[in-house]
Structure formats: structure tokens, C-alpha cells
Short mmCIF file of C-alpha atoms (C1' of nucleotides) in Angstrom, two decimals:
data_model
loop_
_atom_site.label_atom_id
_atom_site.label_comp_id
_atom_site.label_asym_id
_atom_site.label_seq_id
_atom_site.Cartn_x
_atom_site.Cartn_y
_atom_site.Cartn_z
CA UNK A 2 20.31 16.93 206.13
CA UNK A 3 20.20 14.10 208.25
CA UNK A 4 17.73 15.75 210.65
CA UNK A 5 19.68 17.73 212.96
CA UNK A 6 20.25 21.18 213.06
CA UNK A 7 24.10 22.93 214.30
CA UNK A 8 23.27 25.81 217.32
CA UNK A 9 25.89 28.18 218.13
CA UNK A 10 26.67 30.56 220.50
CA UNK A 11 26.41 28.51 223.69
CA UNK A 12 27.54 29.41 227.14
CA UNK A 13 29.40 26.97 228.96
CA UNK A 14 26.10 26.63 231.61
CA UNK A 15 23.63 25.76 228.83
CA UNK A 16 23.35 22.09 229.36
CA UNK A 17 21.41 19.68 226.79
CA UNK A 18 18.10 19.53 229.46
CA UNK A 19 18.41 23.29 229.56
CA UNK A 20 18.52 23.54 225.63
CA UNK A 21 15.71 20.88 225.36
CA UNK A 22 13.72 22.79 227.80
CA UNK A 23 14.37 25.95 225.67
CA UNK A 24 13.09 24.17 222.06
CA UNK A 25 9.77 22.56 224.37
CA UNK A 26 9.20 26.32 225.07
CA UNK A 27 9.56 27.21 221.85
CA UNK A 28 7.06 24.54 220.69
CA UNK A 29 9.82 22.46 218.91
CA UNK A 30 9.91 19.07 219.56
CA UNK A 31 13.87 17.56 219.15
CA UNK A 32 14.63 14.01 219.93
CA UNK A 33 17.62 14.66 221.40
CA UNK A 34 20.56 17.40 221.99
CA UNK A 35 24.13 16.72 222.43
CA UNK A 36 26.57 19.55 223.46
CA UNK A 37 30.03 19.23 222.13
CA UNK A 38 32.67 19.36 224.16
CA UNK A 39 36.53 19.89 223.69
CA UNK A 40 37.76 16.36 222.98
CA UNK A 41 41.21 17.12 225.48
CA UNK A 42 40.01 19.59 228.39
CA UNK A 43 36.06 18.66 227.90
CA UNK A 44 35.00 22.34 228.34
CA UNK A 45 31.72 22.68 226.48
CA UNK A 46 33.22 23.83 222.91
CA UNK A 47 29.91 26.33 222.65
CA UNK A 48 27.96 24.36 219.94
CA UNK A 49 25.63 21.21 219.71
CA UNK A 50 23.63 19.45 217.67
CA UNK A 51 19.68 19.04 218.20
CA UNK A 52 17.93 16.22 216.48
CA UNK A 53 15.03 16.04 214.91
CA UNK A 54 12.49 13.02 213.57
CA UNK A 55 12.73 14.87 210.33
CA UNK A 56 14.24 17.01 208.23
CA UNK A 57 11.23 18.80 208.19
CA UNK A 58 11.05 19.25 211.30
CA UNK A 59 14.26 20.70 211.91
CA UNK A 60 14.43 23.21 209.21
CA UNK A 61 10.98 24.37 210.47
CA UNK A 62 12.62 24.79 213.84
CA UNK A 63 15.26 26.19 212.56
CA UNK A 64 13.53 28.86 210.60
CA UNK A 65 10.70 29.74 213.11
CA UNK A 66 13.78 30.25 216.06
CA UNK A 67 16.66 31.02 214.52
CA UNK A 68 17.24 34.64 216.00
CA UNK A 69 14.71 34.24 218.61
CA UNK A 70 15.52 34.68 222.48
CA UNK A 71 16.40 31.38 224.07
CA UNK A 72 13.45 31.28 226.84
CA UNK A 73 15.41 31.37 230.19
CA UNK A 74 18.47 33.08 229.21
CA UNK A 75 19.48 36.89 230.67
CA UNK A 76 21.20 38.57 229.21
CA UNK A 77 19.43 37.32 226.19
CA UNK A 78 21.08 35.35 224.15
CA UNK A 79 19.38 34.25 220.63
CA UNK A 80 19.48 31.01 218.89
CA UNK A 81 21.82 30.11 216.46
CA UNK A 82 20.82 27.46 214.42
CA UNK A 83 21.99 26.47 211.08
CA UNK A 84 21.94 22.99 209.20
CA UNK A 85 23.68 20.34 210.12
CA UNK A 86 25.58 17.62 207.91
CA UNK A 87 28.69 15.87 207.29
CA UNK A 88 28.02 15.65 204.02
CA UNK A 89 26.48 18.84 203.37
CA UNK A 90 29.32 20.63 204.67
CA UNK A 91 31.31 18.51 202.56
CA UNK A 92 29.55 19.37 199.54
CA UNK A 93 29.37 22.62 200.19
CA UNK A 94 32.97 23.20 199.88
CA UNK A 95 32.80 21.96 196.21
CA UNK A 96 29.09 22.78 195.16
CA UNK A 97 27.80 25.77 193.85
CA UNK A 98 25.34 27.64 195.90
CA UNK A 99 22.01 29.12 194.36
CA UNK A 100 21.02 31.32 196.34
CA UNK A 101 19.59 35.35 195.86
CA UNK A 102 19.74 38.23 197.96
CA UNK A 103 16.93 39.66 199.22
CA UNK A 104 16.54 43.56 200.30
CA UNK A 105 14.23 45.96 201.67
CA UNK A 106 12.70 43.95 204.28
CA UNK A 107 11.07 45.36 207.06
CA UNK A 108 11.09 44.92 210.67
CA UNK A 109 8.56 42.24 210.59
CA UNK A 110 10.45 40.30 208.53
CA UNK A 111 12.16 37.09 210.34
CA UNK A 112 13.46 33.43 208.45
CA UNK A 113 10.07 32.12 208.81
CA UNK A 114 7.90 34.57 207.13
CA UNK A 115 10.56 34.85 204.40
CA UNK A 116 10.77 30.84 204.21
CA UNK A 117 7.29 30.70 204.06
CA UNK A 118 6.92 33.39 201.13
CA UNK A 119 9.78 31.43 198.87
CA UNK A 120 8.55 28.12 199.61
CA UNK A 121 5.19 28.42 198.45
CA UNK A 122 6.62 29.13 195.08
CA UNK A 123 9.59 27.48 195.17
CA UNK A 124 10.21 23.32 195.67
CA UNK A 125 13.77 23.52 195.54
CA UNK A 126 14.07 25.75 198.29
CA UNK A 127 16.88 25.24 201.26
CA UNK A 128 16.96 27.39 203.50
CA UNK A 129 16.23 31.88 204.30
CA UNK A 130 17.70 33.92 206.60
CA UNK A 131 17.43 37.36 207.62
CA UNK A 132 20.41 38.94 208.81
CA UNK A 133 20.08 40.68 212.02
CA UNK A 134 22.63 42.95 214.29
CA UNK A 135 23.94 41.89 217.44
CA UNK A 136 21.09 42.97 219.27
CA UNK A 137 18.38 41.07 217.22
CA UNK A 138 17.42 43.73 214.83
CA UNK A 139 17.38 43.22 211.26
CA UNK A 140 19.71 44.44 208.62
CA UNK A 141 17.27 44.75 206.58
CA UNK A 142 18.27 42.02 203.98
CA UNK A 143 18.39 38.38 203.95
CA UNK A 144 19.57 35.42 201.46
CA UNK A 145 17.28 32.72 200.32
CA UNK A 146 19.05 29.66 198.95
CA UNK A 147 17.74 27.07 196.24
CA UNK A 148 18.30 23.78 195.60
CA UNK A 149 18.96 24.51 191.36
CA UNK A 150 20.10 27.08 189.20
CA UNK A 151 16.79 27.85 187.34
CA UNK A 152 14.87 28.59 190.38
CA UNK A 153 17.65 31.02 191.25
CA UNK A 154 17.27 32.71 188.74
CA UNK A 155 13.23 32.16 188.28
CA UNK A 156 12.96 34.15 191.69
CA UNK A 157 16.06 36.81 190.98
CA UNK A 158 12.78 38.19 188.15
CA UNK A 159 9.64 36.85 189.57
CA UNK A 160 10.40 38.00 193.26
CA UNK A 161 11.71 41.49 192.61
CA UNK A 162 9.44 43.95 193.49
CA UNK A 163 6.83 40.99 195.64
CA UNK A 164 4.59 42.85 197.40
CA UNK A 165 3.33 40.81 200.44
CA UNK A 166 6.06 40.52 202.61
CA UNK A 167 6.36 43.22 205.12
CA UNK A 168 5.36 46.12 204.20
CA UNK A 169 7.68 46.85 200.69
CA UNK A 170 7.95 45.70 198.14
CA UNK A 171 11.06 43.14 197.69
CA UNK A 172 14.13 43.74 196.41
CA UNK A 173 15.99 40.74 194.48
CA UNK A 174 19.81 40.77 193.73
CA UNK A 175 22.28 37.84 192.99
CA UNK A 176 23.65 36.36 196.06
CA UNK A 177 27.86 36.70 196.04
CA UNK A 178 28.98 34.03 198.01
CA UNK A 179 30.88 34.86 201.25
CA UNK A 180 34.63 34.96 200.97
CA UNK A 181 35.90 32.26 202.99
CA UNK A 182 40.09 32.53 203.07
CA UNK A 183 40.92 29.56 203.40
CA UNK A 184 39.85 28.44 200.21
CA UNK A 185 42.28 30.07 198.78
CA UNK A 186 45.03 27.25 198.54
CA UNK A 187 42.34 25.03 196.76
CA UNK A 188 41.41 27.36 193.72
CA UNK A 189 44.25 29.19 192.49
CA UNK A 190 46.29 26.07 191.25
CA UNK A 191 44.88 23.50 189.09
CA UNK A 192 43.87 23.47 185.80
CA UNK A 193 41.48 21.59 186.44
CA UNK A 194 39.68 24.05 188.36
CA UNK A 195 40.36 27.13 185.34
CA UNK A 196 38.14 24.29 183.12
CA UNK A 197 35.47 24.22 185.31
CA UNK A 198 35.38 27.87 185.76
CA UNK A 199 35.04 28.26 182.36
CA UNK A 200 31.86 25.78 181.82
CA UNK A 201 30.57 27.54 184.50
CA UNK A 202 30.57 31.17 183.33
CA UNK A 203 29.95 30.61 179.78
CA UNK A 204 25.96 29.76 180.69
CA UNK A 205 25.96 32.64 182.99
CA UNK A 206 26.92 35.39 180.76
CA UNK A 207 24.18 35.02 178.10
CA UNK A 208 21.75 35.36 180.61
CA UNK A 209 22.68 38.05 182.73
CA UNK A 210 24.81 41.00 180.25
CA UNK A 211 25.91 42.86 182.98
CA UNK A 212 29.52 42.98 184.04
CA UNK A 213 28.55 41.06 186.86
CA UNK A 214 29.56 37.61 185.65
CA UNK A 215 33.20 38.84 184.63
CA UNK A 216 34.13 40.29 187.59
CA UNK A 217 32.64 37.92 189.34
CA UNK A 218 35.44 35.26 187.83
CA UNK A 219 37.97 37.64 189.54
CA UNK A 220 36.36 37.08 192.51
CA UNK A 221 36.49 33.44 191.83
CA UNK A 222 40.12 34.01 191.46
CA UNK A 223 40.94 35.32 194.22
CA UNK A 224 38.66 34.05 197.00
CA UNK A 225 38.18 30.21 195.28
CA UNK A 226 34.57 30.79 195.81
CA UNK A 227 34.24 29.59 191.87
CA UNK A 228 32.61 26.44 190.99
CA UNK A 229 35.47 24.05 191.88
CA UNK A 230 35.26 21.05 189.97
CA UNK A 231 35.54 17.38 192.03
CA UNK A 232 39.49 16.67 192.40
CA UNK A 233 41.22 14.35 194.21
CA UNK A 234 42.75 15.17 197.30
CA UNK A 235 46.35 16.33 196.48
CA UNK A 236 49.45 14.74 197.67
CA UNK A 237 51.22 15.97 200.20
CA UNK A 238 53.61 17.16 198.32
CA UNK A 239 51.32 18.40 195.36
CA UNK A 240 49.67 20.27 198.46
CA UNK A 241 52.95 21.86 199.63
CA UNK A 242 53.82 22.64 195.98
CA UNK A 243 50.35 24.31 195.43
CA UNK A 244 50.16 26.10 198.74
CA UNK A 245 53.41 28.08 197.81
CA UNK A 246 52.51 29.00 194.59
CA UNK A 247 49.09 30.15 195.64
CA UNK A 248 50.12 31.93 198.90
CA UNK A 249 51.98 34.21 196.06
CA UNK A 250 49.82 34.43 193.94
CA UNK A 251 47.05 35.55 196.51
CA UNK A 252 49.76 37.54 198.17
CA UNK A 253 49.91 39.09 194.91
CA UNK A 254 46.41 39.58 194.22
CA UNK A 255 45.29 40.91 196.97
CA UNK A 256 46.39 44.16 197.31
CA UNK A 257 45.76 44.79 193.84
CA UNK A 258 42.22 43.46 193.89
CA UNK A 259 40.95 45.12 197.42
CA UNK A 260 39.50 48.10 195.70
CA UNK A 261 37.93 46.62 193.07
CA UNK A 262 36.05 44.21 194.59
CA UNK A 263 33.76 46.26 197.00
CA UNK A 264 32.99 48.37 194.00
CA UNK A 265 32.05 45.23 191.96
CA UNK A 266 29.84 44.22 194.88
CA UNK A 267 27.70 47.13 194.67
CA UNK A 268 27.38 47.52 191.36
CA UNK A 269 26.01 44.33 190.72
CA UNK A 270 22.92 45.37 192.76
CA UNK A 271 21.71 48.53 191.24
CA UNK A 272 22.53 46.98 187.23
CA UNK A 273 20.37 43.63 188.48
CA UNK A 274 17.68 46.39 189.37
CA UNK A 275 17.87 48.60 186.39
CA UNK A 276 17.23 45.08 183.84
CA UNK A 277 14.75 43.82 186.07
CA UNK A 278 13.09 46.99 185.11
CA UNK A 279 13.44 46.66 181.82
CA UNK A 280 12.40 43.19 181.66
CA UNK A 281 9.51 43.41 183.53
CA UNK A 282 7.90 46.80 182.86
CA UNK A 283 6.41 45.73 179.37
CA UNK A 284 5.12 41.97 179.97
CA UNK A 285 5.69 40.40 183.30
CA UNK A 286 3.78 37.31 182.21
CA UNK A 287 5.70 36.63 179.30
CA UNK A 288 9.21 36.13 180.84
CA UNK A 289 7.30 34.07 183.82
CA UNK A 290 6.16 31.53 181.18
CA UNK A 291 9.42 32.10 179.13
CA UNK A 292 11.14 31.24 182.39
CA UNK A 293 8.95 28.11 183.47
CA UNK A 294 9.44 26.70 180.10
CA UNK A 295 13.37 27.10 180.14
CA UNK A 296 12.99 28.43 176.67
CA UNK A 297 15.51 30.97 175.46
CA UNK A 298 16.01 32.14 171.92
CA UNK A 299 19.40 29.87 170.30
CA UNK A 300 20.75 33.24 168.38
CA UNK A 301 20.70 35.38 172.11
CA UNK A 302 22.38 32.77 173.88
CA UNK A 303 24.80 32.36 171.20
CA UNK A 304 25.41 36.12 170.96
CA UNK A 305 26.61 36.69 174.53
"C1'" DC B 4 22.88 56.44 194.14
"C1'" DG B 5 28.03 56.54 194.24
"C1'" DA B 6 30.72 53.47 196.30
"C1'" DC B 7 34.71 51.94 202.38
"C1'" DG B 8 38.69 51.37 205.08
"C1'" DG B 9 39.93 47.58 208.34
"C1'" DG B 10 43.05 44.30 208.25
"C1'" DA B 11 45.85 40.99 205.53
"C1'" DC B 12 48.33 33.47 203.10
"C1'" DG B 13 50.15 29.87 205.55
"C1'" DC B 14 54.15 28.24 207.18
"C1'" DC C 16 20.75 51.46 201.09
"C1'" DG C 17 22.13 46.50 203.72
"C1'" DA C 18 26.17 41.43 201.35
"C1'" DC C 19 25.72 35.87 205.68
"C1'" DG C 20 28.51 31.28 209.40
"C1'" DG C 21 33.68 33.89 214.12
"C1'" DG C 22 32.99 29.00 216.56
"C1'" DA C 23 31.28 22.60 213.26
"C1'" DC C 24 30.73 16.49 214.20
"C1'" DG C 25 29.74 12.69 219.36
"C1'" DC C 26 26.57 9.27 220.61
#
DNA sequence: CGACGGGACGC
DNA sequence: CGACGGGACGC
């Protein structure tokens, strides 16, 4: 993560001393701050980096202030932090993200004291975040992301219905990734990519029965948000070629799809609940150690 | 406790 | 009862 976190939401006044200043405040400690600027008219470009001596250290900053009034600022205006990397951004365009959704929080509830919850069970964790309004209040819900698939999923059982955190209990749904648009160009073409999807659903769909997984390959479809497999970067031509047949396809697609995929969304949440139920409700213990162990019976995963 | 309606690719 | 980041890389 290379030890540096990415704040947003800068005004043009906030100088690197001043955004020091703010993290001393805060008790942080950064090494250093650099505000970006526009590379032709140098107007502050509203972002920076802050550095850190570790990556500890900035992913604790980042989840004790992310949210948090910046101390000297009126009106307020709220840190915006998020991790920083070349190469993580990088990645994530191609990697699959593990990550849940997490409901019914309550008020109390900020990054930290989520973090803080996950973590202590799970190593792999990345990063939480509760997702407030634009006055600072939360939504109520928050995504925790993992470094691997089986804690994912470990926590999408284990973690429904924690008590411990605020004041309800916790509610635990797969995470659908955000649509990002402009990933549309990159999915939509290749065959390459239609293999990967594939591989990718197949050891999804034994595990969780619901309809979730299929529609969620339409999804894939349409937004690119799939597991994209490593390709190499097209040709210029290849990318011309590509771009026209996709912007049809999507063109297409989208109309037709609109509907369907709010519906899907939703869905999703309330069959993840009703299993979790069912699952849990006669021996909690047992699919904890069944999980821990990785052990599922050959004749159910070959059945779905 | 079923399921919106704002806003639309990329040249 | 709710589905995230709109804006991202210099010294």
C-alpha cells in the first residue's frame, strides 16, 4: 500500500502545513503531505497524498478519521481518505474484490469500530467503511473488504447477526461491486474474458444456491465488473475494433437490463438472510468449523 | 418486505 | 430498510 493514504475533497486554501496540522490534531503522525496540483494551470487539483512510516499506520489513520471533521475547517469539511497505490489501483481494475456488506449499524458505528470488530477475527482484512450522508451521518451500512475469498465468505455466516457492535445485531450480505462505466469497453469483447467468467462462477454457485450468482454474471456483462482475466493491452486498432462493438452491445443492453438489475440488487439481500437462517438456526458451531476447515461435501459441490 | 426513476457508450 | 470512490499519482 506503499504507506500513503489518497484524501479528497480539498479546498484550494488547504495547504500541506494546514493538512499536517489537521492529522497532528487528530493524533496521526504522517511523514509528509503533498497536494497535487494541475500539472498546466497549477491550481490545487483538490487531492493529496499523506505519507505514512507504515502501512499500518496509515490505514489506522485512515480508519480512525476518515469521516471525521478536519480540525480548523468551517464550514466543516470531513476527511476523505482512502488507500493509496499505483499498483493497487492497478490491480484493482483486474482483481476481484472480497468484500461483504454490512447493515443495520447504528449511529455509533464509524470505520474504526467496524475495522476493529472484523480485524480481530479476520487477518486478511483491508479495509471498512461506513457510508455516511453529506452531512456526516451514517447510512446505516458499510462494506468491509478481505484480502481472500474464504474469509469473505467465513464472515458473510459467522458475522450475520454479531451482536457487539452498536447496539444491533449485524446484518451480513454479499458486497456487489460498484458499477464503474467505463469498464465497459474492457469486458464485453474478448473471449478471453467469457473463460474467466466462467471459472469464476462455477465455484460460486455451489456455495451460495440462490439466484444471486446468475444474475450476478449479467451484471458482469453489462458493467465488466466480472473477474477479468490478465490480457494484454489491446492494439490500437484491436481497441477501436472492440470499443465499437461494445459501445453496441452496451447500447443494447442497457435499456433492456435497467429494470432488472435494481430488482436483482435487492433480492440478493433478503435470500442471503433467509439461508443464513437456515444455516445457522440448528448448529452454528458446526458450519464455523466446517468453514475453518474448508471442508465441503464432493457430491453438494458437484450437484450445484 | 416488495422493489425506483434518474439519466444514459464513446467518439 | 440502506448498496461505496464524483475528483487519483509528484517528490
Amino acid at each position: 500500500m506503499q504507506c500513503q493514504l489518497w484524501m479528497g475533497s480539498l479546498e484550494p486554501n488547504m495547504t500541506e502545513s494546514f493538512i499536517m496540522a489537521a492529522f497532528l490534531r487528530m493524533g496521526q503522525r504522517p511523514l509528509a503531505v503533498k497536494v497535487m496540483r494541475n500539472k498546466f494551470t497549477g491550481e490545487p487539483a483538490g487531492y493529496a497524498f499523506v505519507h505514512f512510516q507504515t502501512d499500518e499506520e496509515s490505514v489506522d489513520a485512515m480508519h480512525k478519521l476518515n469521516g471525521k471533521p478536519i480540525p480548523g475547517t468551517f464550514p466543516v469539511v470531513r476527511f476523505r481518505l482512502n488507500t493509496a497505490s499505483r499498483e493497487a489501483r492497478a490491480n484493482l481494475q483486474q482483481e476481484r474484490e472480497f468484500s461483504v456488506w454490512v447493515g443495520d449499524l447504528s449511529p455509533d458505528v464509524d470505520d474504526y469500530s467496524l475495522y476493529r470488530v472484523f480485524a480481530s477475527k479476520y487477518s486478511s482484512i483491508k479495509t471498512a467503511k461506513v457510508i455516511l450522508d453529506s452531512s456526516g451521518y451514517t447510512k446505516g451500512y458499510g462494506f468491509v473488504r478481505f484480502g481472500n475469498e474464504e474469509e469473505q465468505r467465513n464472515a458473510l455466516y459467522a458475522m450475520n447477526g454479531y451482536t457487539g457492535l452498536g447496539n444491533k445485531p449485524l446484518k451480513i450480505c454479499t458486497a456487489v461491486p460498484k458499477p464503474k462505466s467505463a469498464l465497459i469497453t474492457q469486458s464485453a469483447t474478448s473471449t478471453t474474458t467469457s473463460a474467466s467468467y466462467s471459472s469464476g462462477t462455477e465455484y460460486s454457485q455451489y456455495y451460495d444456491p440462490s439466484a444471486y450468482w446468475q444474475n450476478y454474471s449479467a451484471w458482469s456483462g453489462y458493467y465488466g465488473q466480472g473477474e477479468p482475466a490478465p490480457q494484454p493491452a489491446p492494439t490500437a486498432d484491436a481497441a477501436q475494433a472492440h470499443a465499437a462493438a461494445a459501445a453496441a452491445a452496451a447500447a443494447a443492453a442497457a435499456k433492456a437490463q435497467t429494470d432488472d438489475l435494481a430488482l436483482v440488487d435487492h433480492k440478493t439481500c433478503i435470500d442471503i438472510e433467509q439461508m443464513n437462517q437456515e444455516f445457522l438456526d440448528p448448529e452454528l458451531s458446526l458450519w464455523d468449523s466446517l468453514e475453518s476447515s474448508k471442508w465441503f461435501p464432493p457430491d453438494l459441490i458437484e450437484a450445484h
